[in-house]
mmCIF file of C-alpha atoms in Angstrom:
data_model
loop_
_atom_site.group_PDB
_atom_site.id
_atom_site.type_symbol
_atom_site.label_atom_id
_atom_site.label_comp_id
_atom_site.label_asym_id
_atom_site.label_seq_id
_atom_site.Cartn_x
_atom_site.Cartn_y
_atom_site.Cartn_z
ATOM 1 C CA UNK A 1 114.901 89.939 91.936
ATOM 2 C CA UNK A 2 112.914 87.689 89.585
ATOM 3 C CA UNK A 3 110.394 90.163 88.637
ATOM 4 C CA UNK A 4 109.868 93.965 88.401
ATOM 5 C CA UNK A 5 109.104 95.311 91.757
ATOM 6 C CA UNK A 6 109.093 98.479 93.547
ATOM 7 C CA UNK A 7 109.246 99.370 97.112
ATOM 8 C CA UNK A 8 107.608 101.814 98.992
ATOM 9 C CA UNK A 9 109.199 103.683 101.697
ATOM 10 C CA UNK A 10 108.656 106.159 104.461
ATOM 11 C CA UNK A 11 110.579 107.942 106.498
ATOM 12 C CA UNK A 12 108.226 108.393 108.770
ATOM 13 C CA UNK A 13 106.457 104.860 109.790
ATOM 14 C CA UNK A 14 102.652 106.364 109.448
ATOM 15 C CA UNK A 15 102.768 108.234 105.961
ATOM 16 C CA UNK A 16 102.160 105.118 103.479
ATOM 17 C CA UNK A 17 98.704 104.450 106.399
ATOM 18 C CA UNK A 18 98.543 107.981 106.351
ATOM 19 C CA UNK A 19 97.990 108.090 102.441
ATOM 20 C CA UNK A 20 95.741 105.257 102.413
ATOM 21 C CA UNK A 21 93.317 106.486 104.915
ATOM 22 C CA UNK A 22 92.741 109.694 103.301
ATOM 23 C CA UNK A 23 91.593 108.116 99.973
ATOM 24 C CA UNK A 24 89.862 105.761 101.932
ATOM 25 C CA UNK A 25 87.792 108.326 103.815
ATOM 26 C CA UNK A 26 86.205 109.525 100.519
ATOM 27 C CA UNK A 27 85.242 105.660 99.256
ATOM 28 C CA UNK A 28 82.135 104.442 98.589
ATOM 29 C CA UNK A 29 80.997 101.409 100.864
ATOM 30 C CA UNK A 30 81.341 98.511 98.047
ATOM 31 C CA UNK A 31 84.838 98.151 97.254
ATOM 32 C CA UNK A 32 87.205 96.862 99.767
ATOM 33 C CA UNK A 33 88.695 99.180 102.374
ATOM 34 C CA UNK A 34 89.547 99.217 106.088
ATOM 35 C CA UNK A 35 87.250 99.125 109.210
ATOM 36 C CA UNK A 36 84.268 98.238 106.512
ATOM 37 C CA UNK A 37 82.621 96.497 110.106
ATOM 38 C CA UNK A 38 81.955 97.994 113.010
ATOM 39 C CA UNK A 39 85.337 98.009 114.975
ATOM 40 C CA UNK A 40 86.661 99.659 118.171
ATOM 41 C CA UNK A 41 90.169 99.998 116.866
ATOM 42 C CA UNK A 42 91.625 103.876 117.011
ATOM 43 C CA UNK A 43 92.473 103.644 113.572
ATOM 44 C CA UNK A 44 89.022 103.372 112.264
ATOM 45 C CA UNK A 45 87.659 106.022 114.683
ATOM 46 C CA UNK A 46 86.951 108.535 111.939
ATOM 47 C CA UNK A 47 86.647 111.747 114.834
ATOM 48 C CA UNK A 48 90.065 111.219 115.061
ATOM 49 C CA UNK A 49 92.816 112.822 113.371
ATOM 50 C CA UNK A 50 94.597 111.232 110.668
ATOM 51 C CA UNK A 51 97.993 110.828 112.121
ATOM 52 C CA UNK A 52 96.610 109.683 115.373
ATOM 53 C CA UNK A 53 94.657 106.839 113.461
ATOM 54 C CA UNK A 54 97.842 105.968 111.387
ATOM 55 C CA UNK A 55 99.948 106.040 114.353
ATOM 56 C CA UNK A 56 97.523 103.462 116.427
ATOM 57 C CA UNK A 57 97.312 101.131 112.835
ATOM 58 C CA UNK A 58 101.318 101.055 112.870
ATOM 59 C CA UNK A 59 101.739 100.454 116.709
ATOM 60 C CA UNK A 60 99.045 97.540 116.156
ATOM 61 C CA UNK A 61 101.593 95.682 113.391
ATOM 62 C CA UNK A 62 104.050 93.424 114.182
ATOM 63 C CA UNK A 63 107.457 93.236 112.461
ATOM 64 C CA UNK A 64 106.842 91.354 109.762
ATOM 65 C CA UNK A 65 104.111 92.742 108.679
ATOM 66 C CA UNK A 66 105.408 96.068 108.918
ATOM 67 C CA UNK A 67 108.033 94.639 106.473
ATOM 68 C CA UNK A 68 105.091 93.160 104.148
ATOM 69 C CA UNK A 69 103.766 96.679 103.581
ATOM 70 C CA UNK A 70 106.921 97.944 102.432
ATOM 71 C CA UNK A 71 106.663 96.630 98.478
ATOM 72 C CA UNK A 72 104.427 97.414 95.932
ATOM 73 C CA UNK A 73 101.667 94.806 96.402
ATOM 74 C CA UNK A 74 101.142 95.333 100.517
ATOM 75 C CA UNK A 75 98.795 92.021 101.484
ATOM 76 C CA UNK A 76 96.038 91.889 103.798
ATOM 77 C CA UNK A 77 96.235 92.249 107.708
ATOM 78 C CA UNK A 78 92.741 90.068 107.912
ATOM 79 C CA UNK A 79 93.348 90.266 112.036
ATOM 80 C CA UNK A 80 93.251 93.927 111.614
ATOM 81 C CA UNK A 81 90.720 93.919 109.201
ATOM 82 C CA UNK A 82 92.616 95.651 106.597
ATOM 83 C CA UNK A 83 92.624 94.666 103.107
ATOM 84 C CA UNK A 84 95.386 93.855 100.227
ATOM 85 C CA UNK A 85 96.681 96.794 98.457
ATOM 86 C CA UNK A 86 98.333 97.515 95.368
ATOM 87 C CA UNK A 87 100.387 101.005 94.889
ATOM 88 C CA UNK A 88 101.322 100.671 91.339
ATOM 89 C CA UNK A 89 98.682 102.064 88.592
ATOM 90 C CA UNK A 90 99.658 104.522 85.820
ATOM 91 C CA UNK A 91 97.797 107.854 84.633
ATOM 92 C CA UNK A 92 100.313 110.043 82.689
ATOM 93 C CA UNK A 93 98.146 111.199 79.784
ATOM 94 C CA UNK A 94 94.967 109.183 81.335
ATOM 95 C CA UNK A 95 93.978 106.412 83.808
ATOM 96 C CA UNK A 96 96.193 103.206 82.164
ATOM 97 C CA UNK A 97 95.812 99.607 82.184
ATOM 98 C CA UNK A 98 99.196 99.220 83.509
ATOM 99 C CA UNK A 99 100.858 98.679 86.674
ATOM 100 C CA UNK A 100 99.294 95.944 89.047
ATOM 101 C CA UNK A 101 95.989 97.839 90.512
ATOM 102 C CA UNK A 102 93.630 99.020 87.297
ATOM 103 C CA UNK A 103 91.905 96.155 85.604
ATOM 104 C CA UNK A 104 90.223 97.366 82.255
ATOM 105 C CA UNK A 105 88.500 93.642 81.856
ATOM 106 C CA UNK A 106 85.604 94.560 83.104
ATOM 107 C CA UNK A 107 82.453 96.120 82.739
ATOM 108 C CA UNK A 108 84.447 99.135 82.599
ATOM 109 C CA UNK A 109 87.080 98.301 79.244
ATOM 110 C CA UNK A 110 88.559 101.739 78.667
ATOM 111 C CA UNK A 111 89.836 105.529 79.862
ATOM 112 C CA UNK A 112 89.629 108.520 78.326
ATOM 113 C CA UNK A 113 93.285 108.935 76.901
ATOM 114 C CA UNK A 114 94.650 112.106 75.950
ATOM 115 C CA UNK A 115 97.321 113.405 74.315
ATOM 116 C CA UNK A 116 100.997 112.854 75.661
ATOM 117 C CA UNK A 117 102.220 115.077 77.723
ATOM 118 C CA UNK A 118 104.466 117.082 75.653
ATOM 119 C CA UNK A 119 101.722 117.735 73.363
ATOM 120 C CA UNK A 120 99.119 118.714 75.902
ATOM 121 C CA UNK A 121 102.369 121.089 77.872
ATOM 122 C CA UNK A 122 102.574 122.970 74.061
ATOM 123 C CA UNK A 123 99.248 124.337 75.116
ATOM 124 C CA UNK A 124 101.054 126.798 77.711
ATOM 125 C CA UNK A 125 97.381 126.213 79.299
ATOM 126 C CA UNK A 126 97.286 125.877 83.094
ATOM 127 C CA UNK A 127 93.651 125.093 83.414
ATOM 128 C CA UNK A 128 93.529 122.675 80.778
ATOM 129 C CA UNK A 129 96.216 120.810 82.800
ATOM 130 C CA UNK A 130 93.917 120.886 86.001
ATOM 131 C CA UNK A 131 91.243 119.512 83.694
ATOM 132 C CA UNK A 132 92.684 116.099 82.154
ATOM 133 C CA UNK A 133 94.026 115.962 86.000
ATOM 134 C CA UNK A 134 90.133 116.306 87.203
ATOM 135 C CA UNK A 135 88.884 113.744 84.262
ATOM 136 C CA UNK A 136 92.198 111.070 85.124
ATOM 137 C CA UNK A 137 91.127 111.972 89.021
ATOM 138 C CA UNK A 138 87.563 111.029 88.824
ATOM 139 C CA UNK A 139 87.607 108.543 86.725
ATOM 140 C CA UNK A 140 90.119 106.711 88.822
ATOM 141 C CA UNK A 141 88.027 106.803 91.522
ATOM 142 C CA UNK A 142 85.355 105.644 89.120
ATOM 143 C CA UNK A 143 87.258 102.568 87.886
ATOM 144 C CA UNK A 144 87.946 101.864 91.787
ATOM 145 C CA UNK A 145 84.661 102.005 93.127
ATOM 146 C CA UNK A 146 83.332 99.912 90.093
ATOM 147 C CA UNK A 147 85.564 97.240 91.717
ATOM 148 C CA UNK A 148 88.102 97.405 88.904
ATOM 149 C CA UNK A 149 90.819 98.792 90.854
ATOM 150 C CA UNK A 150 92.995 97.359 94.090
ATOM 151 C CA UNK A 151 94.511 101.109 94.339
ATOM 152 C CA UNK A 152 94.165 104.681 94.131
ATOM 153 C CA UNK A 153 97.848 105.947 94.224
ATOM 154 C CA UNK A 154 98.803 106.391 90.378
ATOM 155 C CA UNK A 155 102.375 106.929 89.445
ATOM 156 C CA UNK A 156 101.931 110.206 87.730
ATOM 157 C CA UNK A 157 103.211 112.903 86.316
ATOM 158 C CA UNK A 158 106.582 112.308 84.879
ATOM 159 C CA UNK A 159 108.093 115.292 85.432
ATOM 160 C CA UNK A 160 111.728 115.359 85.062
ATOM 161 C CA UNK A 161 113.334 117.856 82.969
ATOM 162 C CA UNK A 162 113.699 116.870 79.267
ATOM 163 C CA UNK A 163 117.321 118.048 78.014
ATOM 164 C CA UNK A 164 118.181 115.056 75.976
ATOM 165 C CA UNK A 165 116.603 114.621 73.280
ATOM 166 C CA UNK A 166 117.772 110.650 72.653
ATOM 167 C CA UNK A 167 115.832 110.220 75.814
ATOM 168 C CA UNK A 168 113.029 107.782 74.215
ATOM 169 C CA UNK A 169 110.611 108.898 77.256
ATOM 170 C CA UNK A 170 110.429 112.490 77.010
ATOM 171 C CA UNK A 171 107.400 112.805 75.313
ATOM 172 C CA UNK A 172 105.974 111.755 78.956
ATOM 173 C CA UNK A 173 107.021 115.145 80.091
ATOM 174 C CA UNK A 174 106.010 118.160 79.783
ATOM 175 C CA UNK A 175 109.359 119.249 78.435
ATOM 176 C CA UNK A 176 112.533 121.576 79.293
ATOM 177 C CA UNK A 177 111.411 124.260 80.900
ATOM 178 C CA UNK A 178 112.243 124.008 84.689
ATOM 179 C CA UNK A 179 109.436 126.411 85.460
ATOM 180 C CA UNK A 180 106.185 125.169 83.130
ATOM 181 C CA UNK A 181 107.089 121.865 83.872
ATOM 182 C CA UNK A 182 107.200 122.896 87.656
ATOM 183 C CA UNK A 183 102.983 124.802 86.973
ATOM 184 C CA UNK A 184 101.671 121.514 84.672
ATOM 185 C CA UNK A 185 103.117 119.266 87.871
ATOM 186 C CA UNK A 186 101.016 121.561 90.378
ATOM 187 C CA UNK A 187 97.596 121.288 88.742
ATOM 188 C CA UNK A 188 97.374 118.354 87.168
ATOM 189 C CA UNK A 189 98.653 116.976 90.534
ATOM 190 C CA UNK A 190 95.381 119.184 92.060
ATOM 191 C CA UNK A 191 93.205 117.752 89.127
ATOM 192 C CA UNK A 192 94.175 114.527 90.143
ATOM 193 C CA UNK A 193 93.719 114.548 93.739
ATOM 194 C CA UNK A 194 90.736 116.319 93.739
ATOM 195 C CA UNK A 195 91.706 119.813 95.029
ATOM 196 C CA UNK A 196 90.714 123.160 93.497
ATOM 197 C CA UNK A 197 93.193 124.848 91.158
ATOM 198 C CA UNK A 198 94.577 127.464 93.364
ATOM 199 C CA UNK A 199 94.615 128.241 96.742
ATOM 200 C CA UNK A 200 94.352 126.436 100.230
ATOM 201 C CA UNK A 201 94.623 122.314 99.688
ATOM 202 C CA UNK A 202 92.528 120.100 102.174
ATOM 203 C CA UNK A 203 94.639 117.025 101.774
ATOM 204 C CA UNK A 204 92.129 115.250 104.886
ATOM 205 C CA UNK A 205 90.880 113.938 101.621
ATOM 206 C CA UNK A 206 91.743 112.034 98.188
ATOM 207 C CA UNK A 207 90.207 111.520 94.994
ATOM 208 C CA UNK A 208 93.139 109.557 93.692
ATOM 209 C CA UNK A 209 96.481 109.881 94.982
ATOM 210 C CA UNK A 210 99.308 111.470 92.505
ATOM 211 C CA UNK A 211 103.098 110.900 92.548
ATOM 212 C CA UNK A 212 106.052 113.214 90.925
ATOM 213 C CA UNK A 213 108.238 110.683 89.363
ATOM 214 C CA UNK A 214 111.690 110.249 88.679
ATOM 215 C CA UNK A 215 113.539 112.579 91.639
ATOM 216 C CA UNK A 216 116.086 113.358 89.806
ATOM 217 C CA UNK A 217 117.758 114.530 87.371
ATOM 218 C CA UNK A 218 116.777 111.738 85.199
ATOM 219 C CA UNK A 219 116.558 112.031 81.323
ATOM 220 C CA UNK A 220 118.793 108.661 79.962
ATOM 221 C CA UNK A 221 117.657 105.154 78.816
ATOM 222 C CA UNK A 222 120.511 103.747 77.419
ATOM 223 C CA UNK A 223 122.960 105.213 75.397
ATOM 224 C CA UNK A 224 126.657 103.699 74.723
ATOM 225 C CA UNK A 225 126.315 100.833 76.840
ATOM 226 C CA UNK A 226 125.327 103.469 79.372
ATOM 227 C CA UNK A 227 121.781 102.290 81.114
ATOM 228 C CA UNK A 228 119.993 104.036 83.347
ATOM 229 C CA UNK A 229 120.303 101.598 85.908
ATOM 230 C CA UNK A 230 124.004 102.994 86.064
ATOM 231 C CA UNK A 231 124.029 106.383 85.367
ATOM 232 C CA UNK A 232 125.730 108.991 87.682
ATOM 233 C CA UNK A 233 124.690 112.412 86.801
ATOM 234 C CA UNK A 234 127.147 115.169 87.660
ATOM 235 C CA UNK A 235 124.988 117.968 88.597
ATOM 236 C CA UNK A 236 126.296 121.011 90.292
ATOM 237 C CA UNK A 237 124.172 122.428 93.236
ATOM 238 C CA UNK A 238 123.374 125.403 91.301
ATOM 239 C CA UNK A 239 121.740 123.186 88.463
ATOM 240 C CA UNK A 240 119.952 121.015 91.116
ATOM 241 C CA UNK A 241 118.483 124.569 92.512
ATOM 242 C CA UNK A 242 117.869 126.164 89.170
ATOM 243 C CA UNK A 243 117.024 123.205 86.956
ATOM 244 C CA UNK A 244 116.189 120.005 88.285
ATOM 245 C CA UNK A 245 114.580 120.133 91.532
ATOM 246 C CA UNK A 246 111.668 123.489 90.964
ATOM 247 C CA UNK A 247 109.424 120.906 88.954
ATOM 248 C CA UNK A 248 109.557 118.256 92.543
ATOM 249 C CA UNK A 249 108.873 121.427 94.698
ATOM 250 C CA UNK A 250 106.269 122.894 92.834
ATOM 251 C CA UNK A 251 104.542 119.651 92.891
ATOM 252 C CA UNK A 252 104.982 119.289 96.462
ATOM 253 C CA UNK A 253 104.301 123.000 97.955
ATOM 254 C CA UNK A 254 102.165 123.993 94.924
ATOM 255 C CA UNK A 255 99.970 120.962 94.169
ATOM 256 C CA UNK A 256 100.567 119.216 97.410
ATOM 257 C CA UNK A 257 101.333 115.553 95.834
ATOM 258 C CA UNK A 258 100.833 112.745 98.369
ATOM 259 C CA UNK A 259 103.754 110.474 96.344
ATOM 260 C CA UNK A 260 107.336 111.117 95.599
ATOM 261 C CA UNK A 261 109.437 108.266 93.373
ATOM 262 C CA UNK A 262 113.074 108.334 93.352
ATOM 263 C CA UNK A 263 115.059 107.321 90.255
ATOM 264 C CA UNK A 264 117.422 104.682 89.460
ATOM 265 C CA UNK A 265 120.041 107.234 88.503
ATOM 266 C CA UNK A 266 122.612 108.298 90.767
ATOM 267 C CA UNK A 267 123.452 112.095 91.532
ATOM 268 C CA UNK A 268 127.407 112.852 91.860
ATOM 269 C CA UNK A 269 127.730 109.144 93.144
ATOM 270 C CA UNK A 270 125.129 108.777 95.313
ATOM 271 C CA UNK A 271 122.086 106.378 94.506
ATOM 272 C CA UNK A 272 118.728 109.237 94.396
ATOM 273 C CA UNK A 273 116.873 106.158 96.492
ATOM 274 C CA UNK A 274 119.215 106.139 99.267
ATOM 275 C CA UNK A 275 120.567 109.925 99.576
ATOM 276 C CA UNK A 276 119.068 111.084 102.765
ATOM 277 C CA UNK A 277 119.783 114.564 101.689
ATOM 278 C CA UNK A 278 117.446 114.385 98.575
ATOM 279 C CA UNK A 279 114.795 112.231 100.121
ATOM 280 C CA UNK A 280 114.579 113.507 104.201
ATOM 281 C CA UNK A 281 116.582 116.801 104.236
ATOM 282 C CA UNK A 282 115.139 118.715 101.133
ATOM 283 C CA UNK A 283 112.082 117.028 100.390
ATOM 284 C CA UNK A 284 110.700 116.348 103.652
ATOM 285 C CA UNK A 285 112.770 118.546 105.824
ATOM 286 C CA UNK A 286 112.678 122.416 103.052
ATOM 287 C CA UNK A 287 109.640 121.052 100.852
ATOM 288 C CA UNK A 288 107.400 119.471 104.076
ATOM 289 C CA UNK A 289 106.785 116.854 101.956
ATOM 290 C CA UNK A 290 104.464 114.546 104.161
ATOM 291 C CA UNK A 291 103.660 111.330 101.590
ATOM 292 C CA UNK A 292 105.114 107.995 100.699
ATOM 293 C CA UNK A 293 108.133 107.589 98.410
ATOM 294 C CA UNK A 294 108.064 104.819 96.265
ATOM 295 C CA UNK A 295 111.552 103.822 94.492
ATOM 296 C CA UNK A 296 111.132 102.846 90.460
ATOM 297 C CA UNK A 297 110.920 98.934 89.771
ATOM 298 C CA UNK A 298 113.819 97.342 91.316
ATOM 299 C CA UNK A 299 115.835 100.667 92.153
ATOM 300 C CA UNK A 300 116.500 99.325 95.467
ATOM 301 C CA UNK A 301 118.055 95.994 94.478
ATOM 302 C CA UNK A 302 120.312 97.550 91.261
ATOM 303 C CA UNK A 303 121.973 99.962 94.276
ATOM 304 C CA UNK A 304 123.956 96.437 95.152
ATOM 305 C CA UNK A 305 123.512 94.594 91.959
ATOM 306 C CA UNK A 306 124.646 97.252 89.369
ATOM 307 C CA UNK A 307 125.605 100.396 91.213
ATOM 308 C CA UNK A 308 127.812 98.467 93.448
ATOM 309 C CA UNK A 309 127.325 101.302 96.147
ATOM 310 C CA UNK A 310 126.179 99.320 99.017
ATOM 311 C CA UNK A 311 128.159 96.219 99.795
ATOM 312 C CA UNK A 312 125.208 93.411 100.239
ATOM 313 C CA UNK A 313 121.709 93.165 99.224
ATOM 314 C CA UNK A 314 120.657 93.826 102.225
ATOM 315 C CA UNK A 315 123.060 97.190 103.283
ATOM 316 C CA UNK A 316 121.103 98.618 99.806
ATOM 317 C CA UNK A 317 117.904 98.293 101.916
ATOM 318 C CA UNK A 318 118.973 99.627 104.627
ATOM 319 C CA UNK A 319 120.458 102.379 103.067
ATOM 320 C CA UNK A 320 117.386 103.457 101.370
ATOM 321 C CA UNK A 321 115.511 102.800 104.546
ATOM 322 C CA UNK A 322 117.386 105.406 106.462
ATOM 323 C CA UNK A 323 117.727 107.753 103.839
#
């Protein structure tokens, strides 16, 4: 591909509709968002429930636009009345003027940033997490209804475990410890989407949408001509249990994260974008993980172009579809 993208997937057709209509239910009326007119459609008939209005949205799509939805910038369905979307904004340490959906060039020309991650884990302080997850959460939704944003689903927290020190992004983590990384991931991802820090979650409703990035086992850049575009990481089951995976299903279970993103790595051979058992079996099958997955930028395409895994571009989509 020409440029840095990512693609969004679902197992399920409704969940990335299913996402967007429960930030959408909290917005205020000026910035864009669906069924902003009076409409008859089933989708916009807040008395109905949430899957029932993303299920009539989907079975109102055609094919290709269906397809169109699937990357990173989703365009409008004017027909449908539905607006252009963009999924990619960052918030690690504080709501970033990165990605393709925050726009700091406004009225509006900064965020509070806090420490790195790292730093702020050090702390060992649970409810200071929740906090810079409430501040990043609000003033997301601040930055959006100001008109500044074209998305509430923020790529955050990084929360893979940090073994290797040569890593040059582990200061984006909140470090080595399977189970404190697996607590910050659980409220901060509560901070962020607007839940209290303990107990029941009411995810009918989003502040700002969180996302537990890079599913996994994921912790190398580029080191002797190995990138991580290429990397297979031999990791026994036992490690996967113990290790890597508690931080994901914390995130999910604990702090009930609307967003999953899968890595570039691979895991004993198989691509982490297009291994069914990661993706459907644990996370949405033992975890009942019911959000969107997003791959990173261009993990899709590297599954043909530099994995060599699937045998055309297109079998790489496919795979990653079905897993």
């Amino acid at each position: 591909m020409g440029r840095r993208t990512h693609v969004v997937l679902a197992a399920a057709a409704p969940a990335l509709l299913l996402v967007l209509l429960r930030l959408h239910m909290a917005v205020a009326a000026d910035p864009p968002f669906s069924c902003g007119a009076p409409s008859s459609a089933a989708f916009c008939d807040r008395r109905l429930p949430i899957e029932q209005r993303a299920g009539d949205l989907v079975s109102k799509l055609t094919l290709e636009e269906k397809i169109s939805q699937l990357g990173d910038e989703s365009p409008a369905v004017d027909r449908l009345g539905v607006p252009a979307y963009k999924w990619w904004s960052e918030a690690l340490h504080g709501v970033a003027n990165a990605g393709r959906g925050v726009h700091l060039d406004g009225p509006l020309r900064a965020a509070t940033s806090f420490p790195q991650v790292i730093l702020t884990a050090a702390s060992f302080n649970p409810h200071l997490w929740y906090r810079i997850g409430q501040v990043i959460g609000t003033e997301a939704r601040g930055v959006y209804n100001n008109g500044q944003a074209e998305g509430l689903t923020f790529w955050a927290p990084n929360i893979n475990v940090f073994r290797d020190p040569r890593w040059g992004r582990g200061q984006e983590t909140p470090g080595e410890d399977p189970t404190m990384t697996g607590k910050y991931a659980a409220v901060f991802v509560r901070g962020v989407q607007g839940y209290a820090i303990s107990g029941a979650i009411n995810s009918s409703d989003l502040e700002a949408s969180a996302c537990c990035k890079h599913f996994t086992a994921y912790d190398l850049e580029n080191w002797k001509g190995v990138t991580r575009f290429a990397f297979d990481a031999k990791v026994t089951e036992q490690d996967l249990a113990d290790t890597y995976n508690p931080p994901f299903k914390s995130c999910v279970e604990d702090g009930g994260a609307s967003g999953i993103m899968c890595s570039y790595n691979r895991v004993n051979g198989v691509p982490t974008c297009a291994d069914h058992n990661l993706l459907s079996k644990t996370a949405r099958g033992d975890w009942s993980f019911n959000g969107y997955i997003t791959s990173d930028c261009d993990a899709v395409a590297i599954i043909h172009d530099v994995q060599g895994y699937a045998k055309a571009p297109e079998d790489a989509v496919a795979d990653v579809l079905k897993a």
